[in-house]
Coordinates of N, CA and C in Angstrom, one line a residue:
X1 N -9.8 75.1 -19.6 CA -9.4 74.7 -20.5 C -10.1 73.5 -20.6
X2 N -10.6 72.9 -22.1 CA -11.1 71.2 -22.5 C -10.0 70.4 -22.2
X3 N -10.2 69.6 -21.5 CA -9.6 68.4 -21.0 C -9.5 67.3 -22.4
X4 N -9.0 67.5 -23.0 CA -9.3 66.6 -24.4 C -9.6 65.0 -23.9
X5 N -8.4 64.7 -23.5 CA -8.0 63.2 -23.0 C -9.4 63.2 -22.1
X6 N -9.7 63.7 -21.2 CA -11.2 63.4 -20.5 C -12.1 63.7 -21.3
X7 N -12.4 64.7 -22.5 CA -13.7 64.2 -23.3 C -13.6 63.0 -23.9
X8 N -12.3 62.3 -24.4 CA -12.0 61.7 -25.0 C -12.6 60.1 -24.7
X9 N -12.4 59.8 -23.5 CA -12.7 59.1 -22.5 C -14.2 59.0 -22.3
X10 N -14.6 59.9 -21.7 CA -15.7 59.8 -21.6 C -16.8 59.8 -22.4
X11 N -16.2 60.3 -24.6 CA -17.2 59.5 -25.5 C -17.1 58.2 -25.4
X12 N -16.0 57.7 -25.5 CA -15.4 55.9 -25.2 C -16.3 55.5 -24.4
X13 N -16.4 56.0 -23.2 CA -17.3 55.4 -22.1 C -18.9 55.1 -22.7
X14 N -19.4 56.6 -23.2 CA -20.6 56.6 -23.6 C -21.1 55.7 -25.3
X15 N -20.0 55.9 -25.8 CA -20.5 54.8 -26.9 C -20.6 53.3 -26.4
X16 N -19.7 52.8 -25.6 CA -19.9 51.8 -25.1 C -20.6 51.1 -24.4
X17 N -21.5 52.5 -23.8 CA -22.7 52.1 -23.0 C -23.6 52.0 -24.1
X18 N -24.1 53.5 -25.2 CA -24.8 53.3 -26.1 C -25.0 51.5 -26.6
X19 N -24.2 51.1 -27.1 CA -23.8 50.1 -28.0 C -24.5 48.8 -27.2
X20 N -23.6 48.9 -25.7 CA -24.3 47.6 -25.7 C -25.9 47.7 -25.3
X21 N -26.6 48.9 -25.1 CA -27.8 48.9 -24.8 C -28.6 48.9 -26.4
X22 N -27.8 49.2 -27.2 CA -28.1 48.8 -28.3 C -28.2 46.9 -28.2
X23 N -27.3 46.3 -28.2 CA -27.4 45.0 -28.7 C -28.1 44.6 -27.5
X24 N -28.3 45.4 -26.2 CA -29.0 44.5 -25.7 C -31.0 44.4 -26.3
X25 N -31.0 45.2 -26.3 CA -32.4 45.8 -26.9 C -32.7 45.0 -28.4
X26 N -31.6 44.8 -29.0 CA -31.8 43.9 -29.9 C -32.1 42.8 -29.5
X27 N -31.1 41.8 -29.0 CA -30.9 40.8 -28.5 C -32.2 40.8 -27.9
X28 N -33.0 41.2 -26.7 CA -34.5 41.0 -26.3 C -35.5 41.7 -27.1
X29 N -35.5 42.4 -28.5 CA -36.4 42.5 -29.2 C -36.3 40.9 -30.3
X30 N -35.3 39.9 -30.4 CA -35.4 39.2 -31.2 C -35.6 37.8 -30.1
X31 N -35.6 37.8 -28.9 CA -36.0 36.9 -28.6 C -37.7 36.7 -28.2
X32 N -37.9 38.5 -28.1 CA -39.5 38.4 -28.5 C -40.1 37.9 -30.0
X33 N -39.5 38.4 -30.5 CA -40.1 37.7 -32.0 C -40.2 36.7 -32.1
X34 N -39.4 35.7 -31.9 CA -38.8 34.2 -32.1 C -40.0 33.2 -31.3
X35 N -40.7 32.6 -32.4 CA -42.0 31.6 -31.3 C -42.1 31.3 -30.3
X36 N -42.4 30.7 -29.2 CA -42.5 29.5 -28.9 C -42.8 27.9 -29.4
X37 N -41.4 27.7 -29.8 CA -41.4 26.3 -30.5 C -41.7 25.6 -30.3
X38 N -41.6 25.4 -28.5 CA -42.1 24.1 -28.1 C -43.4 24.1 -27.8
X39 N -44.1 25.5 -27.9 CA -45.8 25.1 -27.6 C -45.7 24.9 -28.8
X40 N -45.4 25.4 -29.8 CA -46.0 24.9 -31.1 C -46.1 23.9 -31.8
X41 N -45.1 23.2 -31.4 CA -45.0 21.9 -31.6 C -46.0 20.8 -30.8
X42 N -46.3 21.1 -29.6 CA -47.2 20.6 -28.2 C -48.4 20.8 -29.1
X43 N -48.9 21.9 -29.8 CA -50.3 21.7 -30.5 C -50.6 21.2 -31.4
X44 N -49.3 21.3 -32.2 CA -49.9 20.4 -33.2 C -49.6 18.8 -33.1
X45 N -48.8 18.7 -31.9 CA -48.9 16.7 -31.3 C -50.4 17.0 -31.2
X46 N -50.9 18.1 -30.6 CA -52.5 17.7 -29.9 C -53.2 17.2 -30.6
X47 N -53.6 17.4 -32.1 CA -54.1 17.4 -33.1 C -54.4 16.2 -33.4
X48 N -52.8 15.3 -33.3 CA -53.2 14.0 -33.4 C -53.9 13.2 -32.3
X49 N -55.3 12.8 -32.1 CA -55.9 12.4 -31.2 C -55.7 11.0 -31.4
X50 N -55.8 10.4 -29.6 CA -55.5 9.0 -30.0 C -56.6 8.4 -30.5
X51 N -57.5 8.8 -30.0 CA -59.3 8.0 -30.4 C -59.3 8.6 -31.8
X52 N -58.6 8.8 -33.2 CA -58.8 8.9 -34.4 C -59.2 8.2 -35.3
X53 N -59.0 6.5 -35.1 CA -59.1 5.6 -35.3 C -61.0 4.9 -35.1
X54 N -61.7 6.1 -33.9 CA -62.3 5.3 -33.9 C -63.5 6.4 -34.4
X55 N -63.0 7.0 -35.2 CA -64.2 8.2 -35.9 C -64.1 8.5 -37.3
X56 N -63.1 7.5 -37.7 CA -62.7 7.8 -39.3 C -62.9 6.0 -40.0
X57 N -63.2 6.3 -40.7 CA -63.1 5.2 -41.9 C -61.8 5.7 -43.0
X58 N -61.3 4.4 -43.6 CA -59.8 4.7 -44.0 C -59.7 3.8 -45.2
X59 N -58.9 3.7 -46.5 CA -58.8 2.7 -47.3 C -56.8 3.1 -47.2
X60 N -56.4 1.5 -46.1 CA -55.0 1.2 -46.2 C -53.8 0.7 -47.4
X61 N -53.2 1.2 -48.0 CA -52.6 0.1 -48.7 C -50.9 -0.1 -48.4
X62 N -50.7 -1.2 -47.9 CA -49.3 -1.2 -47.7 C -49.0 -2.6 -48.6
X63 N -47.1 -1.9 -48.6 CA -46.2 -3.2 -50.0 C -45.3 -3.4 -49.0
X64 N -45.2 -4.6 -48.9 CA -44.0 -4.9 -48.0 C -43.9 -6.5 -49.0
X65 N -42.3 -6.6 -49.1 CA -41.2 -7.7 -49.4 C -42.4 -7.9 -51.4
X66 N -42.7 -6.7 -51.2 CA -42.9 -6.8 -53.4 C -44.8 -7.0 -52.9
X67 N -44.9 -7.7 -52.4 CA -46.6 -7.4 -52.0 C -47.4 -6.3 -51.7
X68 N -48.0 -6.4 -52.9 CA -49.2 -4.5 -52.4 C -51.1 -5.4 -52.0
X69 N -50.8 -4.6 -50.8 CA -52.0 -5.7 -50.4 C -52.9 -3.7 -49.5
X70 N -54.2 -4.0 -50.4 CA -55.4 -3.0 -50.2 C -56.4 -3.4 -49.2
X71 N -56.7 -2.8 -48.2 CA -57.4 -3.1 -46.9 C -58.5 -1.8 -46.7
X72 N -59.9 -1.9 -46.3 CA -61.0 -0.7 -45.8 C -61.2 -1.1 -44.5
X73 N -60.9 -0.3 -44.0 CA -61.0 0.1 -42.5 C -62.9 0.8 -41.9
X74 N -63.2 0.4 -41.4 CA -64.2 0.8 -41.2 C -64.8 1.0 -39.5
X75 N -64.5 1.7 -38.5 CA -65.1 1.3 -37.6 C -66.3 1.0 -37.0
X76 N -67.2 1.4 -37.9 CA -68.7 1.5 -37.7 C -69.2 -0.1 -37.9
X77 N -68.1 -1.1 -38.5 CA -68.8 -1.8 -39.2 C -68.0 -2.7 -37.3
X78 N -68.5 -3.0 -36.6 CA -68.3 -3.3 -35.3 C -67.4 -4.3 -35.4
X79 N -68.2 -5.9 -35.9 CA -67.5 -6.9 -36.2 C -66.5 -7.6 -37.3
X80 N -66.3 -6.8 -37.9 CA -65.6 -6.4 -39.2 C -64.6 -5.6 -39.4
X81 N -63.8 -4.4 -38.9 CA -64.1 -3.2 -39.0 C -63.1 -3.6 -40.0
X82 N -61.7 -4.6 -40.3 CA -60.8 -4.1 -41.5 C -61.8 -5.4 -42.5
X83 N -61.3 -5.1 -43.7 CA -62.0 -5.4 -45.3 C -60.6 -5.7 -46.3
X84 N -60.3 -6.8 -46.5 CA -59.3 -7.1 -47.3 C -59.8 -6.7 -49.0
X85 N -59.2 -5.5 -49.5 CA -59.8 -5.3 -51.1 C -59.3 -6.1 -52.4
X86 N -57.8 -6.3 -51.9 CA -56.9 -6.8 -53.3 C -55.8 -7.2 -53.1
X87 N -55.2 -7.8 -53.0 CA -53.6 -9.0 -52.8 C -53.2 -8.5 -54.4
X88 N -52.5 -7.6 -54.3 CA -51.3 -7.4 -55.7 C -52.0 -7.5 -56.9
X89 N -53.1 -7.1 -56.5 CA -54.3 -6.2 -57.9 C -55.4 -7.7 -58.0
X90 N -55.3 -8.6 -57.5 CA -55.9 -9.5 -57.5 C -57.1 -9.5 -56.4
X91 N -58.8 -10.1 -57.3 CA -59.9 -10.5 -55.8 C -58.8 -11.2 -55.0
X92 N -59.0 -10.9 -53.8 CA -59.1 -11.9 -52.7 C -59.5 -13.3 -52.4
X93 N -59.2 -14.5 -51.7 CA -60.2 -15.5 -51.6 C -61.0 -15.5 -50.1
X94 N -62.1 -15.7 -50.2 CA -62.2 -16.2 -48.4 C -61.7 -16.5 -47.7
X95 N -60.5 -17.0 -47.8 CA -59.8 -17.7 -46.8 C -58.3 -16.6 -46.9
X96 N -58.0 -15.6 -47.8 CA -57.6 -14.5 -47.3 C -58.2 -13.4 -46.9
X97 N -58.8 -13.0 -47.3 CA -60.0 -12.2 -46.7 C -60.1 -12.6 -45.0
X98 N -60.6 -13.6 -44.5 CA -60.1 -14.2 -43.3 C -59.1 -14.0 -42.4
X99 N -58.0 -14.2 -43.1 CA -56.9 -14.0 -42.3 C -56.1 -12.7 -42.4
X100 N -56.1 -11.9 -43.1 CA -56.3 -10.8 -42.7 C -56.6 -10.2 -42.5
X101 N -58.4 -10.3 -41.9 CA -59.5 -10.2 -40.8 C -58.3 -10.4 -39.6
X102 N -57.6 -11.0 -39.1 CA -57.1 -12.0 -38.0 C -56.0 -11.1 -37.3
X103 N -55.6 -11.0 -38.6 CA -54.2 -10.2 -38.6 C -54.3 -9.2 -38.2
X104 N -55.1 -8.4 -38.7 CA -55.5 -6.8 -38.5 C -56.1 -6.7 -37.0
X105 N -56.5 -8.0 -36.6 CA -57.6 -7.7 -35.3 C -55.9 -7.6 -34.3
X106 N -55.2 -8.4 -35.0 CA -54.1 -8.9 -33.3 C -53.1 -7.6 -33.9
X107 N -53.2 -7.1 -35.2 CA -52.4 -5.7 -34.9 C -53.0 -4.4 -34.3
X108 N -53.9 -4.7 -34.3 CA -54.8 -3.4 -33.2 C -54.4 -3.7 -31.9
X109 N -54.7 -5.0 -31.3 CA -53.8 -5.9 -29.8 C -53.0 -4.6 -29.7
X110 N -52.0 -5.0 -30.4 CA -50.3 -5.2 -30.4 C -50.4 -3.5 -29.9
X111 N -51.1 -3.0 -30.7 CA -51.2 -1.2 -31.2 C -51.1 -0.7 -29.7
X112 N -52.6 -1.1 -29.1 CA -53.3 -0.9 -28.1 C -52.1 -0.8 -26.8
X113 N -51.0 -2.2 -27.2 CA -50.3 -2.1 -25.8 C -48.8 -1.1 -26.0
X114 N -48.7 -1.2 -27.0 CA -47.4 -0.1 -27.5 C -47.4 1.1 -28.9
X115 N -48.6 2.0 -28.1 CA -48.7 3.3 -29.3 C -47.8 3.7 -29.9
X116 N -46.6 3.6 -29.4 CA -45.7 4.6 -29.7 C -45.4 3.7 -30.9
X117 N -45.7 2.5 -31.7 CA -45.1 1.9 -32.8 C -46.4 2.2 -33.7
X118 N -47.4 2.9 -33.0 CA -48.1 3.4 -34.5 C -48.1 4.8 -34.4
X119 N -49.0 5.7 -35.0 CA -48.6 7.0 -35.4 C -48.7 7.7 -34.8
X120 N -49.3 7.5 -33.7 CA -49.5 7.7 -32.2 C -47.9 8.0 -31.6
X121 N -47.2 7.2 -32.1 CA -45.3 7.4 -31.9 C -45.2 8.6 -31.7
X122 N -45.3 9.2 -32.5 CA -44.9 10.6 -32.7 C -45.1 11.5 -31.4
X123 N -45.9 11.5 -31.2 CA -46.3 12.3 -30.0 C -45.2 12.4 -28.8
X124 N -44.4 11.1 -28.8 CA -43.7 11.3 -27.5 C -42.0 10.7 -28.2
X125 N -42.3 10.9 -29.7 CA -40.6 10.8 -30.1 C -39.5 11.7 -29.9
X126 N -40.0 12.9 -29.5 CA -39.1 13.9 -29.3 C -38.7 14.4 -27.9
X127 N -37.4 13.9 -27.6 CA -36.6 14.2 -26.6 C -36.7 16.0 -26.2
X128 N -37.2 16.1 -24.9 CA -38.1 17.3 -24.1 C -36.6 18.4 -24.2
X129 N -36.4 19.4 -24.6 CA -35.5 20.1 -24.8 C -34.3 19.8 -25.7
X130 N -35.0 19.4 -27.1 CA -34.0 19.1 -27.6 C -34.4 19.8 -29.3
X131 N -35.5 20.2 -29.7 CA -36.1 20.6 -30.5 C -34.8 21.9 -30.7
X132 N -34.7 22.3 -32.4 CA -34.0 23.3 -33.0 C -34.1 23.4 -34.3
X133 N -34.0 24.7 -34.3 CA -34.7 25.2 -35.9 C -33.8 25.0 -36.5
X134 N -34.6 24.0 -38.2 CA -33.0 24.5 -38.3 C -33.2 25.1 -40.4
X135 N -34.3 25.2 -40.0 CA -34.9 26.3 -41.5 C -36.1 26.9 -41.0
X136 N -36.6 28.5 -41.3 CA -37.6 28.8 -41.3 C -38.4 29.0 -42.9
X137 N -39.2 28.7 -43.9 CA -39.4 28.4 -44.7 C -40.6 29.5 -45.0
X138 N -41.4 29.2 -46.0 CA -42.5 30.4 -45.7 C -43.5 29.6 -45.5
X139 N -43.8 28.5 -45.7 CA -45.0 27.9 -45.3 C -44.7 26.9 -44.3
X140 N -43.8 26.5 -44.3 CA -43.0 25.2 -42.8 C -41.7 25.4 -42.0
X141 N -42.1 25.3 -40.6 CA -40.8 25.2 -39.6 C -40.1 23.7 -40.2
X142 N -38.6 24.0 -40.2 CA -38.3 22.6 -40.3 C -37.1 22.5 -39.1
X143 N -37.3 21.6 -38.4 CA -36.5 21.5 -37.0 C -35.9 20.0 -36.8
X144 N -34.5 20.4 -36.4 CA -34.2 18.9 -35.6 C -34.4 18.5 -34.1
X145 N -34.4 17.1 -33.5 CA -34.5 16.9 -32.5 C -33.7 15.4 -32.4
X146 N -33.8 15.2 -31.1 CA -32.5 14.3 -30.8 C -34.3 12.9 -30.6
X147 N -33.9 11.4 -30.7 CA -35.1 11.0 -30.7 C -35.1 10.0 -29.1
X148 N -36.4 9.9 -29.2 CA -36.7 9.0 -27.9 C -37.5 8.1 -27.9
X149 N -37.1 6.9 -27.3 CA -38.2 6.1 -27.6 C -38.5 4.4 -27.0
X150 N -38.7 3.3 -27.0 CA -38.4 1.8 -26.6 C -37.1 2.0 -25.7
X151 N -36.2 2.2 -27.0 CA -34.8 1.5 -27.1 C -34.1 2.9 -26.7
X152 N -34.0 4.1 -25.2 CA -33.2 5.3 -25.6 C -32.1 5.5 -25.8
X153 N -31.0 4.8 -25.5 CA -29.4 4.3 -25.6 C -29.6 4.4 -27.4
X154 N -30.2 3.4 -28.0 CA -29.9 3.4 -29.4 C -31.0 4.2 -30.0
X155 N -32.0 5.1 -30.2 CA -32.9 6.4 -30.5 C -31.6 7.6 -30.5
X156 N -31.2 7.8 -29.4 CA -30.1 9.1 -29.4 C -29.0 9.1 -30.0
X157 N -29.2 7.9 -30.9 CA -27.3 7.6 -31.8 C -27.9 7.9 -32.9
X158 N -29.5 7.8 -33.2 CA -30.1 8.7 -34.6 C -30.5 9.9 -34.9
X159 N -31.0 10.5 -36.2 CA -31.5 11.7 -36.2 C -32.8 12.1 -36.3
X160 N -32.8 12.9 -36.0 CA -35.0 13.5 -35.9 C -35.2 14.3 -37.1
X161 N -36.0 14.7 -37.2 CA -36.3 15.9 -37.9 C -38.0 15.8 -38.6
X162 N -38.6 17.0 -38.4 CA -39.8 17.2 -38.5 C -40.1 18.7 -38.8
X163 N -41.5 18.5 -39.4 CA -41.8 20.0 -40.5 C -43.4 20.0 -39.7
X164 N -43.1 21.3 -40.0 CA -44.9 22.1 -38.9 C -45.2 23.4 -39.8
X165 N -46.4 22.8 -40.2 CA -46.8 23.9 -41.2 C -47.6 25.0 -40.4
X166 N -47.2 26.1 -40.8 CA -47.1 27.7 -40.1 C -48.8 27.9 -40.7
X167 N -49.8 27.8 -41.5 CA -50.8 28.7 -41.2 C -52.3 27.2 -40.8
X168 N -51.8 26.2 -40.7 CA -53.0 25.0 -40.4 C -52.0 24.6 -39.1
X169 N -50.7 24.9 -38.2 CA -50.3 24.3 -37.0 C -50.2 23.1 -36.8
X170 N -49.9 21.9 -38.3 CA -50.0 20.9 -37.8 C -48.2 19.9 -37.9
X171 N -48.1 19.0 -37.3 CA -47.3 18.4 -38.2 C -47.7 17.5 -39.5
X172 N -46.8 18.0 -40.3 CA -46.1 17.6 -41.8 C -45.8 16.1 -42.1
X173 N -44.4 16.0 -41.3 CA -44.3 14.7 -41.6 C -42.9 15.2 -40.5
X174 N -42.7 14.0 -40.1 CA -41.6 13.4 -38.7 C -40.8 12.2 -39.8
X175 N -39.3 12.4 -39.1 CA -38.7 11.4 -39.8 C -37.4 11.5 -38.8
X176 N -37.2 9.6 -38.3 CA -36.1 9.2 -37.5 C -35.3 8.1 -38.4
X177 N -33.7 8.4 -38.3 CA -33.2 7.5 -39.2 C -32.0 7.5 -38.6
X178 N -31.3 6.6 -39.2 CA -30.0 6.3 -38.8 C -28.9 7.2 -40.0
X179 N -27.8 7.8 -39.4 CA -26.8 8.7 -40.1 C -26.0 7.7 -40.9
X180 N -25.3 6.6 -40.6 CA -24.9 6.0 -40.1 C -25.0 4.3 -40.1
X181 N -24.3 3.1 -40.3 CA -24.4 2.2 -39.5 C -23.6 2.4 -37.7
X182 N -24.2 1.5 -37.2 CA -23.6 1.9 -35.8 C -24.2 0.2 -34.6
X183 N -23.2 0.4 -33.9 CA -23.2 -1.2 -32.5 C -24.4 -0.7 -32.2
X184 N -25.4 -1.3 -31.7 CA -26.1 -1.0 -30.8 C -25.9 -1.8 -29.6
X185 N -25.3 -2.7 -29.5 CA -24.2 -3.2 -28.1 C -23.5 -4.4 -29.2
X186 N -22.2 -5.1 -28.3 CA -21.0 -5.6 -28.5 C -21.3 -6.6 -29.5
X187 N -22.6 -7.3 -29.9 CA -23.0 -8.3 -31.3 C -23.6 -7.5 -32.0
X188 N -24.7 -6.7 -31.6 CA -25.5 -5.9 -32.7 C -25.0 -5.1 -33.3
X189 N -25.6 -5.4 -34.4 CA -25.1 -4.1 -35.1 C -26.4 -3.5 -36.4
X190 N -26.6 -2.1 -35.8 CA -28.1 -1.7 -36.9 C -26.8 -1.0 -38.4
X191 N -27.6 -1.7 -38.9 CA -27.2 -1.1 -40.3 C -28.0 -0.2 -40.9
X192 N -29.3 -0.2 -40.5 CA -30.6 0.9 -41.0 C -31.4 0.9 -40.5
X193 N -31.6 2.0 -40.5 CA -33.4 2.4 -39.4 C -34.1 3.6 -40.0
X194 N -35.2 3.3 -40.2 CA -35.9 4.5 -40.9 C -37.5 4.5 -39.9
X195 N -38.0 5.8 -39.6 CA -39.7 5.6 -39.8 C -39.9 7.0 -39.9
X196 N -40.4 6.9 -40.7 CA -40.7 7.8 -41.5 C -43.0 8.7 -41.5
X197 N -43.0 9.2 -40.4 CA -44.3 9.7 -40.7 C -44.6 10.7 -42.0
X198 N -46.0 11.0 -42.2 CA -46.4 11.6 -43.6 C -47.9 12.0 -42.8
X199 N -48.6 13.6 -42.5 CA -49.5 13.7 -42.2 C -51.0 14.7 -42.9
X200 N -51.8 15.2 -42.6 CA -52.3 15.9 -43.4 C -54.1 16.4 -42.2
X201 N -54.3 17.5 -42.3 CA -55.2 17.7 -41.1 C -56.1 17.3 -42.5
X202 N -57.3 16.5 -40.8 CA -59.1 16.4 -41.5 C -60.1 17.0 -41.3
X203 N -61.4 16.5 -42.0 CA -62.5 17.7 -42.0 C -62.7 17.8 -40.9
X204 N -62.4 17.8 -39.6 CA -62.6 18.1 -38.5 C -61.9 19.2 -37.5
X205 N -60.5 19.3 -38.3 CA -59.4 19.7 -37.8 C -58.4 19.0 -37.2
X206 N -59.0 17.6 -36.7 CA -57.6 16.6 -36.5 C -56.8 16.4 -37.4
X207 N -55.8 15.6 -37.3 CA -54.3 15.5 -38.0 C -54.3 13.9 -38.3
X208 N -54.6 13.5 -39.5 CA -54.4 12.1 -39.4 C -52.9 11.8 -40.4
X209 N -52.6 10.5 -40.4 CA -51.8 10.0 -40.8 C -52.3 9.9 -42.4
X210 N -50.9 10.1 -43.5 CA -51.3 9.6 -44.9 C -50.5 8.4 -45.1
X211 N -49.1 8.6 -44.7 CA -47.9 7.7 -45.3 C -47.1 7.2 -44.2
X212 N -46.9 5.9 -44.6 CA -45.8 5.7 -43.5 C -44.5 4.6 -43.7
X213 N -43.3 5.1 -43.7 CA -42.4 4.0 -43.8 C -41.2 3.6 -43.0
X214 N -41.1 2.3 -42.7 CA -40.3 1.8 -42.3 C -39.8 1.0 -42.1
X215 N -38.1 0.8 -41.9 CA -37.3 0.1 -42.7 C -36.3 -0.2 -41.5
X216 N -36.0 -1.4 -41.3 CA -35.3 -1.7 -40.2 C -33.9 -3.1 -40.4
X217 N -32.8 -3.0 -40.6 CA -31.6 -3.9 -41.0 C -30.4 -4.3 -39.5
X218 N -30.8 -5.2 -39.0 CA -30.1 -5.8 -38.2 C -29.0 -7.0 -38.4
X219 N -28.3 -6.4 -38.0 CA -26.8 -8.3 -38.0 C -26.5 -8.4 -36.7
X220 N -26.7 -9.5 -36.0 CA -26.4 -9.8 -34.6 C -24.9 -11.1 -34.5
X221 N -24.0 -11.0 -34.5 CA -22.5 -11.8 -35.1 C -22.2 -11.8 -36.0
X222 N -22.7 -10.6 -37.0 CA -22.6 -10.8 -38.5 C -23.7 -11.0 -39.4
X223 N -24.4 -12.4 -39.0 CA -25.9 -12.3 -39.8 C -27.0 -11.5 -39.5
X224 N -27.2 -11.2 -40.5 CA -29.2 -10.4 -40.6 C -29.7 -11.3 -40.2
X225 N -30.4 -10.7 -39.0 CA -32.0 -11.0 -38.4 C -33.0 -10.4 -38.6
X226 N -32.6 -9.4 -38.7 CA -34.3 -8.4 -39.0 C -33.7 -7.7 -41.0
X227 N -34.5 -7.6 -41.4 CA -34.2 -6.8 -42.5 C -35.8 -6.4 -43.1
X228 N -36.4 -5.5 -42.6 CA -37.9 -5.3 -42.9 C -37.9 -3.8 -43.8
X229 N -38.8 -4.0 -44.7 CA -38.6 -2.7 -45.3 C -40.3 -2.3 -45.5
X230 N -40.5 -1.5 -44.8 CA -42.4 -1.5 -45.4 C -43.1 0.1 -45.5
X231 N -44.1 -0.2 -46.8 CA -44.4 1.3 -47.2 C -45.7 1.2 -47.0
X232 N -46.9 2.4 -46.7 CA -48.4 2.4 -46.0 C -48.4 3.7 -46.3
X233 N -49.7 3.8 -47.6 CA -50.5 4.8 -47.7 C -51.7 4.8 -46.7
X234 N -52.5 5.9 -46.7 CA -53.9 5.7 -45.9 C -54.3 7.3 -46.7
X235 N -55.9 6.7 -47.2 CA -55.8 7.9 -47.7 C -58.0 7.2 -47.9
X236 N -58.9 8.3 -48.5 CA -60.7 8.3 -48.5 C -60.8 7.9 -47.2
X237 N -60.3 9.4 -46.4 CA -61.0 9.3 -45.1 C -62.0 9.7 -44.8
X238 N -63.0 8.8 -43.8 CA -64.4 9.6 -43.8 C -64.7 9.5 -42.6
X239 N -65.1 10.9 -42.0 CA -65.8 11.0 -41.0 C -66.5 10.0 -40.7
X240 N -66.9 9.3 -39.1 CA -67.7 8.3 -38.6 C -68.6 9.2 -37.8
X241 N -70.0 9.2 -37.4 CA -70.9 9.9 -36.7 C -71.1 8.3 -35.6
X242 N -70.6 8.6 -34.2 CA -71.0 7.2 -33.6 C -72.0 7.9 -32.2

């Protein structure tokens, strides 16, 4: 006689086993199909070369405090790489051109000391292990990440997002900003902070910046001590043979 109870128990056990195997196979399949996003990010960041300013000439347009300034950069002009083209649409004077060249020289020296304040800063802005897929679009992946930087405690209170182009595997943009005002310390309040970079592939395959927005608004003891908002656009890239 068939023991119905025993058969039933064996059927249930077998079903559970098969179900477990199915789940394990599906999990393994999903894990195998999901790209290694950390490696993809690193490959994209590697395309932003530290020495791109030594190989490309380009045009820079900066808007700050209502003033629009356009300059031309060409590393082949060894003694005068930066030339002021216009200031608020007007032809600059010799004195303005001279001051612009001096300011740009100092800015270049500062960025050599603090590369994280330049577009190269995106290469070290993602805290290891914090990358999280936000959206898988047709042309790009969108990620969340925890920002890091000079003041790590402050940066971790902000939100970071970035986009990687699937076809070209390059960084399309990176964005770090406050979600709401917060106290950086007992007396200092960060009212707003934005650091937004956009990139595109250049003719030789490396990635170069195209747009930059920087916003910082800080108050100490209720008094504004910093209130800056800057937009920069980089265009007309020309490869220079050294």
